[in-house]
Amino acid sequence: MGGPEVATPSANGVALARAAGFFGCWLLLATLGTGANLIADLVVGLLAAAAATWVSLRLLPPGPGRICYGALIRLVWRFLWQSVIAGIGIARLAFAPRLILRPGFLNYPARIPPGPGRALFGALTSLVPGTLPVGAGPGDTLVYHCLDLSQPVAEGLAADEALLIEAQGGGHADD
């Protein structure tokens, strides 16, 4: 009769989701190979996914929390869109006779506290062309190397961070 209970995902559901994710990643990597023996490759993939799931459950056991799938989908869509647009922009700059860049470092004030969430944020933002997290800065900032500081890099990082917080069940991006 206390406060509202926080729903925790079932251990089996978490294990199944992680196994599916690991196997999906393995399938993506395996399709890059020759595919000489499909059955043997699938068996190896299933074994690798099972081992990765076991390790992940030991290192990061399921805890309370809720994933907001709508925000997760928006985050994935934004990431893919940003990657395409940034990749085209960087290719255009690379082939330009005169590069007009303002490279430099940006101290981004992170809202996500240090730990796995911030590491995930850094990993996600490192995949977007044009920005690269290089470490922790003064206070609660992350230092990013940017190819062009004249671009709205901080605004993009803030939008990514807000979507990641929302996807992890931490409230709405408008908060």
Coordinates of N, CA and C in Angstrom, one line a residue:
M1 N 0.8 -1.2 0.0 CA 0.0 0.0 0.0 C 0.9 1.3 0.0
G2 N 2.1 1.1 -0.3 CA 3.0 2.3 -0.4 C 2.8 3.0 -1.7
G3 N 3.9 3.5 -2.3 CA 3.8 4.2 -3.6 C 3.6 3.3 -4.7
P4 N 3.5 3.8 -5.9 CA 3.3 3.0 -7.1 C 4.6 2.1 -7.3
E5 N 4.3 0.9 -7.7 CA 5.4 0.0 -8.0 C 6.0 0.2 -9.3
V6 N 7.3 0.1 -9.4 CA 8.0 0.2 -10.7 C 8.1 -1.2 -11.3
A7 N 7.6 -1.2 -12.5 CA 7.5 -2.5 -13.2 C 8.9 -2.9 -13.6
T8 N 9.3 -4.1 -13.3 CA 10.6 -4.6 -13.8 C 10.4 -5.6 -14.9
P9 N 11.2 -5.5 -15.9 CA 11.1 -6.5 -17.0 C 11.4 -7.9 -16.4
S10 N 10.7 -8.9 -17.0 CA 11.0 -10.3 -16.6 C 12.4 -10.7 -17.0
A11 N 13.1 -11.5 -16.2 CA 14.4 -11.9 -16.6 C 14.4 -12.7 -17.9
N12 N 13.4 -13.5 -18.1 CA 13.3 -14.3 -19.4 C 13.1 -13.3 -20.6
G13 N 12.3 -12.3 -20.4 CA 12.1 -11.4 -21.5 C 13.3 -10.6 -21.8
V14 N 14.1 -10.2 -20.8 CA 15.3 -9.4 -21.0 C 16.3 -10.3 -21.7
A15 N 16.5 -11.6 -21.2 CA 17.4 -12.5 -21.8 C 17.0 -12.8 -23.3
L16 N 15.8 -13.0 -23.6 CA 15.3 -13.2 -25.0 C 15.6 -12.0 -25.9
A17 N 15.3 -10.8 -25.4 CA 15.6 -9.6 -26.1 C 17.1 -9.4 -26.4
R18 N 17.9 -9.7 -25.4 CA 19.3 -9.5 -25.6 C 19.8 -10.6 -26.6
A19 N 19.4 -11.8 -26.4 CA 19.8 -12.9 -27.3 C 19.4 -12.6 -28.8
A20 N 18.2 -12.1 -29.0 CA 17.7 -11.7 -30.3 C 18.6 -10.6 -30.9
G21 N 18.9 -9.6 -30.0 CA 19.8 -8.5 -30.5 C 21.2 -9.0 -30.9
F22 N 21.8 -9.8 -30.0 CA 23.1 -10.4 -30.3 C 23.1 -11.2 -31.6
F23 N 22.1 -12.0 -31.7 CA 22.0 -12.9 -32.9 C 21.7 -12.0 -34.2
G24 N 20.9 -11.0 -34.0 CA 20.7 -10.1 -35.1 C 22.0 -9.4 -35.6
C25 N 22.8 -8.9 -34.6 CA 24.1 -8.3 -34.9 C 25.0 -9.4 -35.6
W26 N 25.0 -10.6 -35.1 CA 25.8 -11.6 -35.7 C 25.4 -11.9 -37.1
L27 N 24.1 -11.9 -37.4 CA 23.6 -12.1 -38.7 C 24.1 -11.0 -39.7
L28 N 24.0 -9.8 -39.2 CA 24.5 -8.6 -40.0 C 26.0 -8.8 -40.3
L29 N 26.8 -9.2 -39.4 CA 28.2 -9.5 -39.6 C 28.4 -10.7 -40.5
A30 N 27.6 -11.7 -40.3 CA 27.8 -12.9 -41.1 C 27.5 -12.7 -42.6
T31 N 26.5 -11.8 -42.9 CA 26.2 -11.6 -44.3 C 27.3 -11.0 -45.0
L32 N 28.3 -10.4 -44.3 CA 29.4 -9.8 -45.0 C 30.4 -10.9 -45.5
G33 N 30.3 -12.1 -45.0 CA 31.2 -13.2 -45.3 C 30.7 -13.9 -46.6
T34 N 31.3 -15.0 -46.9 CA 31.0 -15.7 -48.1 C 29.7 -16.6 -48.0
G35 N 29.3 -17.0 -46.8 CA 28.1 -17.8 -46.6 C 28.3 -19.2 -47.2
A36 N 29.4 -19.8 -47.1 CA 29.7 -21.1 -47.7 C 28.9 -22.2 -47.0
N37 N 28.7 -22.2 -45.7 CA 28.0 -23.3 -45.1 C 26.9 -22.6 -44.1
L38 N 25.7 -22.4 -44.6 CA 24.7 -21.7 -43.9 C 24.3 -22.4 -42.6
I39 N 24.1 -23.7 -42.5 CA 23.7 -24.4 -41.3 C 24.8 -24.2 -40.2
A40 N 26.0 -24.5 -40.6 CA 27.1 -24.4 -39.6 C 27.2 -22.9 -39.1
D41 N 27.1 -22.0 -40.0 CA 27.1 -20.6 -39.7 C 26.0 -20.2 -38.7
L42 N 24.8 -20.7 -38.9 CA 23.7 -20.4 -38.0 C 23.9 -21.0 -36.6
V43 N 24.5 -22.2 -36.6 CA 24.8 -22.9 -35.3 C 25.8 -22.1 -34.5
V44 N 26.9 -21.7 -35.2 CA 27.9 -20.9 -34.6 C 27.3 -19.5 -34.1
G45 N 26.5 -18.9 -34.9 CA 25.8 -17.7 -34.5 C 24.9 -17.8 -33.3
L46 N 24.2 -18.9 -33.2 CA 23.3 -19.2 -32.0 C 24.2 -19.4 -30.8
L47 N 25.3 -20.1 -30.9 CA 26.1 -20.3 -29.8 C 26.8 -19.0 -29.3
A48 N 27.2 -18.2 -30.3 CA 27.8 -16.9 -29.9 C 26.8 -16.0 -29.3
A49 N 25.6 -16.0 -29.8 CA 24.5 -15.2 -29.2 C 24.2 -15.7 -27.7
A50 N 24.2 -17.0 -27.5 CA 23.9 -17.5 -26.2 C 25.0 -17.1 -25.2
A51 N 26.3 -17.2 -25.7 CA 27.4 -16.9 -24.8 C 27.4 -15.4 -24.5
A52 N 27.1 -14.6 -25.5 CA 27.1 -13.1 -25.3 C 25.9 -12.7 -24.4
T53 N 24.8 -13.4 -24.5 CA 23.7 -13.1 -23.6 C 24.0 -13.5 -22.2
W54 N 24.6 -14.7 -22.0 CA 25.0 -15.1 -20.6 C 26.0 -14.1 -20.0
V55 N 27.0 -13.6 -20.8 CA 27.9 -12.7 -20.2 C 27.2 -11.3 -19.9
S56 N 26.3 -10.9 -20.8 CA 25.7 -9.6 -20.6 C 24.8 -9.6 -19.4
L57 N 24.1 -10.8 -19.1 CA 23.3 -10.9 -18.0 C 24.1 -10.9 -16.7
R58 N 25.3 -11.4 -16.7 CA 26.2 -11.4 -15.6 C 26.7 -10.0 -15.3
L59 N 27.1 -9.3 -16.4 CA 27.8 -8.0 -16.2 C 26.7 -6.9 -16.0
L60 N 25.6 -7.0 -16.6 CA 24.5 -6.0 -16.5 C 23.2 -6.7 -16.3
P61 N 22.9 -7.1 -15.0 CA 21.7 -7.8 -14.7 C 20.5 -6.9 -15.0
P62 N 19.3 -7.5 -15.3 CA 18.1 -6.7 -15.6 C 17.7 -6.0 -14.3
G63 N 17.3 -4.7 -14.4 CA 16.9 -3.9 -13.3 C 15.6 -3.2 -13.6
P64 N 15.2 -2.5 -12.6 CA 13.9 -1.7 -12.8 C 14.1 -0.7 -13.9
G65 N 13.1 -0.5 -14.7 CA 13.1 0.5 -15.7 C 12.1 0.1 -16.8
R66 N 12.0 1.0 -17.7 CA 11.0 0.8 -18.8 C 11.6 1.5 -20.0
I67 N 11.6 0.8 -21.1 CA 12.0 1.4 -22.4 C 10.8 2.0 -23.1
C68 N 11.0 3.2 -23.5 CA 9.9 3.8 -24.3 C 10.2 3.6 -25.8
Y69 N 9.5 2.6 -26.4 CA 9.8 2.2 -27.7 C 9.6 3.3 -28.8
G70 N 8.6 4.2 -28.5 CA 8.4 5.3 -29.5 C 9.6 6.2 -29.5
A71 N 10.1 6.5 -28.4 CA 11.3 7.4 -28.3 C 12.5 6.6 -28.9
L72 N 12.6 5.3 -28.7 CA 13.7 4.6 -29.2 C 13.7 4.5 -30.7
I73 N 12.5 4.4 -31.3 CA 12.3 4.4 -32.8 C 12.7 5.8 -33.3
R74 N 12.2 6.9 -32.6 CA 12.6 8.2 -33.0 C 14.1 8.5 -33.0
L75 N 14.8 7.9 -31.9 CA 16.2 8.0 -31.8 C 16.9 7.3 -32.9
V76 N 16.5 6.1 -33.2 CA 17.1 5.3 -34.3 C 16.9 6.0 -35.6
W77 N 15.7 6.5 -35.9 CA 15.4 7.3 -37.1 C 16.3 8.5 -37.2
R78 N 16.4 9.3 -36.1 CA 17.2 10.5 -36.1 C 18.7 10.1 -36.3
F79 N 19.2 9.1 -35.7 CA 20.6 8.6 -35.9 C 20.8 8.3 -37.3
L80 N 19.9 7.5 -37.9 CA 20.1 7.1 -39.3 C 20.1 8.3 -40.3
W81 N 19.1 9.2 -40.0 CA 19.0 10.4 -40.9 C 20.2 11.3 -40.7
Q82 N 20.7 11.5 -39.5 CA 21.9 12.3 -39.2 C 23.1 11.7 -39.9
S83 N 23.2 10.4 -39.8 CA 24.4 9.7 -40.4 C 24.4 10.0 -41.9
V84 N 23.3 9.8 -42.6 CA 23.2 10.0 -44.0 C 23.5 11.5 -44.4
I85 N 22.9 12.4 -43.7 CA 23.1 13.8 -44.0 C 24.5 14.3 -43.7
A86 N 25.0 13.9 -42.6 CA 26.4 14.2 -42.2 C 27.4 13.6 -43.1
G87 N 27.2 12.3 -43.5 CA 28.1 11.6 -44.4 C 28.1 12.3 -45.8
I88 N 27.0 12.8 -46.3 CA 26.9 13.5 -47.6 C 27.6 14.8 -47.4
G89 N 27.4 15.5 -46.3 CA 28.1 16.8 -46.1 C 29.6 16.7 -46.0
I90 N 30.1 15.6 -45.3 CA 31.5 15.4 -45.2 C 32.1 15.0 -46.6
A91 N 31.4 14.2 -47.3 CA 31.9 13.8 -48.6 C 31.9 15.1 -49.5
R92 N 30.9 15.9 -49.5 CA 31.0 17.2 -50.2 C 32.2 18.0 -49.9
L93 N 32.4 18.1 -48.6 CA 33.6 18.9 -48.1 C 34.9 18.3 -48.5
A94 N 34.9 17.0 -48.5 CA 36.2 16.3 -48.9 C 36.5 16.5 -50.4
F95 N 35.5 16.6 -51.2 CA 35.8 16.8 -52.6 C 35.8 18.3 -53.0
A96 N 35.5 19.2 -52.1 CA 35.5 20.6 -52.4 C 36.9 21.1 -52.7
P97 N 37.1 22.0 -53.6 CA 38.5 22.4 -53.8 C 39.1 23.2 -52.6
R98 N 38.2 23.9 -51.9 CA 38.7 24.6 -50.7 C 37.8 24.1 -49.5
L99 N 38.4 23.5 -48.6 CA 37.7 23.1 -47.4 C 37.4 24.3 -46.5
I100 N 36.1 24.5 -46.2 CA 35.7 25.6 -45.4 C 35.2 25.0 -44.1
L101 N 36.2 24.7 -43.2 CA 35.9 24.0 -41.9 C 36.4 24.9 -40.8
R102 N 35.7 24.8 -39.7 CA 36.2 25.4 -38.4 C 36.3 24.2 -37.4
P103 N 37.3 23.4 -37.5 CA 37.5 22.3 -36.5 C 37.8 22.8 -35.2
G104 N 37.5 22.1 -34.2 CA 37.8 22.5 -32.8 C 37.1 21.6 -31.8
F105 N 37.2 22.0 -30.6 CA 36.7 21.2 -29.5 C 35.5 21.9 -28.9
L106 N 34.5 21.1 -28.4 CA 33.3 21.6 -27.8 C 33.1 20.9 -26.5
N107 N 32.9 21.7 -25.4 CA 32.6 21.1 -24.1 C 31.0 21.1 -24.1
Y108 N 30.5 19.9 -24.1 CA 29.1 19.7 -24.1 C 28.6 19.3 -22.6
P109 N 27.7 20.1 -22.0 CA 27.2 19.9 -20.7 C 26.2 18.7 -20.7
A110 N 26.7 17.5 -20.3 CA 25.8 16.3 -20.4 C 24.8 16.3 -19.2
R111 N 23.6 15.9 -19.5 CA 22.6 15.7 -18.5 C 22.6 14.3 -18.0
I112 N 23.1 13.3 -18.8 CA 23.2 11.9 -18.3 C 24.3 11.8 -17.4
P113 N 24.1 11.2 -16.2 CA 25.2 11.1 -15.2 C 26.3 10.1 -15.7
P114 N 27.5 10.2 -15.2 CA 28.6 9.3 -15.5 C 28.1 7.9 -15.3
G115 N 28.5 6.9 -16.1 CA 28.1 5.5 -16.0 C 27.8 5.0 -17.3
P116 N 27.1 3.8 -17.3 CA 26.7 3.2 -18.6 C 25.9 4.0 -19.5
G117 N 25.0 4.8 -19.0 CA 24.1 5.7 -19.8 C 24.9 6.7 -20.6
R118 N 25.9 7.3 -19.9 CA 26.7 8.3 -20.6 C 27.7 7.6 -21.6
A119 N 28.1 6.4 -21.2 CA 29.0 5.7 -22.2 C 28.2 5.4 -23.4
L120 N 26.9 5.0 -23.3 CA 26.1 4.7 -24.4 C 25.9 6.0 -25.3
F121 N 25.7 7.1 -24.6 CA 25.5 8.4 -25.3 C 26.8 8.7 -26.1
G122 N 27.9 8.5 -25.5 CA 29.2 8.8 -26.2 C 29.4 7.8 -27.4
A123 N 29.0 6.6 -27.2 CA 29.2 5.6 -28.3 C 28.2 6.0 -29.4
L124 N 27.0 6.3 -29.1 CA 26.0 6.7 -30.1 C 26.5 7.9 -30.9
T125 N 26.9 9.0 -30.2 CA 27.3 10.2 -30.9 C 28.7 10.0 -31.6
S126 N 29.5 9.1 -31.2 CA 30.7 8.9 -31.9 C 30.5 8.3 -33.3
L127 N 29.3 7.8 -33.6 CA 29.0 7.2 -34.9 C 28.5 8.2 -35.9
V128 N 28.2 9.4 -35.4 CA 27.7 10.4 -36.3 C 28.9 11.1 -36.9
P129 N 28.9 11.1 -38.3 CA 30.1 11.8 -38.9 C 30.2 13.3 -38.5
G130 N 31.4 13.7 -38.2 CA 31.7 15.1 -37.9 C 31.9 15.4 -36.4
T131 N 31.5 14.5 -35.6 CA 31.8 14.6 -34.1 C 32.4 13.4 -33.6
L132 N 33.2 13.6 -32.6 CA 33.9 12.5 -31.9 C 34.1 12.8 -30.4
P133 N 33.5 12.1 -29.5 CA 33.8 12.4 -28.1 C 35.2 12.0 -27.8
V134 N 35.9 12.9 -27.1 CA 37.3 12.6 -26.8 C 37.6 12.4 -25.3
G135 N 36.6 12.7 -24.5 CA 36.9 12.5 -23.1 C 36.0 13.4 -22.2
A136 N 36.2 13.4 -20.9 CA 35.5 14.2 -20.0 C 36.2 15.6 -19.9
G137 N 35.3 16.6 -19.8 CA 35.9 17.9 -19.6 C 35.6 18.4 -18.2
P138 N 35.8 19.7 -18.0 CA 35.6 20.3 -16.7 C 34.1 20.2 -16.2
G139 N 33.9 20.0 -15.0 CA 32.6 19.8 -14.4 C 31.9 18.6 -15.0
D140 N 30.7 18.7 -15.5 CA 30.0 17.6 -16.0 C 29.9 17.6 -17.5
T141 N 31.0 17.9 -18.2 CA 30.9 18.1 -19.6 C 31.7 16.9 -20.3
L142 N 31.3 16.7 -21.5 CA 32.0 15.8 -22.4 C 32.6 16.6 -23.5
V143 N 33.9 16.3 -23.8 CA 34.6 17.1 -24.8 C 34.4 16.3 -26.2
Y144 N 34.0 17.1 -27.2 CA 33.8 16.6 -28.5 C 34.8 17.3 -29.5
H145 N 35.4 16.5 -30.4 CA 36.1 17.1 -31.5 C 35.1 17.2 -32.6
C146 N 35.0 18.4 -33.1 CA 34.1 18.6 -34.2 C 34.8 19.1 -35.5
L147 N 34.3 18.7 -36.6 CA 34.9 19.1 -37.9 C 34.6 20.5 -38.2
D148 N 33.4 21.0 -37.8 CA 33.0 22.3 -38.1 C 32.1 22.9 -37.0
L149 N 32.8 23.8 -36.2 CA 32.1 24.4 -35.0 C 31.0 25.4 -35.5
S150 N 31.0 25.8 -36.7 CA 30.0 26.7 -37.2 C 28.6 26.0 -37.3
Q151 N 28.6 24.7 -37.3 CA 27.4 23.9 -37.4 C 26.8 23.8 -36.0
P152 N 25.5 23.6 -35.9 CA 24.8 23.5 -34.6 C 25.0 22.2 -33.9
V153 N 26.3 21.9 -33.5 CA 26.7 20.6 -33.0 C 26.0 20.4 -31.6
A154 N 26.1 21.4 -30.7 CA 25.6 21.3 -29.4 C 24.1 21.1 -29.4
E155 N 23.4 21.7 -30.3 CA 21.9 21.5 -30.4 C 21.6 20.1 -30.8
G156 N 22.4 19.5 -31.8 CA 22.2 18.2 -32.2 C 22.5 17.2 -31.1
L157 N 23.5 17.4 -30.3 CA 23.9 16.6 -29.2 C 22.8 16.6 -28.1
A158 N 22.2 17.8 -27.9 CA 21.1 17.9 -26.9 C 19.9 17.2 -27.3
A159 N 19.6 17.2 -28.6 CA 18.4 16.5 -29.1 C 18.6 15.0 -29.0
D160 N 19.9 14.5 -29.4 CA 20.2 13.1 -29.2 C 20.1 12.7 -27.8
E161 N 20.6 13.5 -26.9 CA 20.6 13.1 -25.5 C 19.2 13.1 -24.9
A162 N 18.4 14.0 -25.3 CA 17.0 14.1 -24.8 C 16.2 12.8 -25.3
L163 N 16.4 12.4 -26.5 CA 15.8 11.2 -27.1 C 16.3 10.0 -26.4
L164 N 17.6 9.9 -26.1 CA 18.1 8.8 -25.4 C 17.6 8.7 -23.9
I165 N 17.5 9.8 -23.3 CA 16.9 9.8 -21.9 C 15.4 9.3 -22.0
E166 N 14.7 9.8 -22.9 CA 13.3 9.4 -23.1 C 13.2 8.0 -23.4
A167 N 14.0 7.5 -24.3 CA 14.0 6.1 -24.7 C 14.3 5.1 -23.5
Q168 N 15.1 5.6 -22.6 CA 15.4 4.8 -21.4 C 14.3 5.0 -20.3
G169 N 13.2 5.6 -20.7 CA 12.1 5.8 -19.7 C 12.3 6.9 -18.7
G170 N 13.2 7.9 -19.1 CA 13.5 9.0 -18.1 C 12.7 10.2 -18.4
G171 N 11.6 10.1 -19.0 CA 10.7 11.3 -19.2 C 10.7 11.7 -20.6
H172 N 10.0 12.8 -20.8 CA 9.8 13.3 -22.2 C 11.0 14.2 -22.6
A173 N 11.2 14.2 -23.9 CA 12.3 15.0 -24.4 C 12.1 16.5 -24.2
D174 N 10.8 16.9 -23.9 CA 10.5 18.3 -23.7 C 10.7 18.7 -22.3
D175 N 11.0 17.8 -21.4 CA 11.2 18.2 -20.0 C 12.4 19.1 -19.8

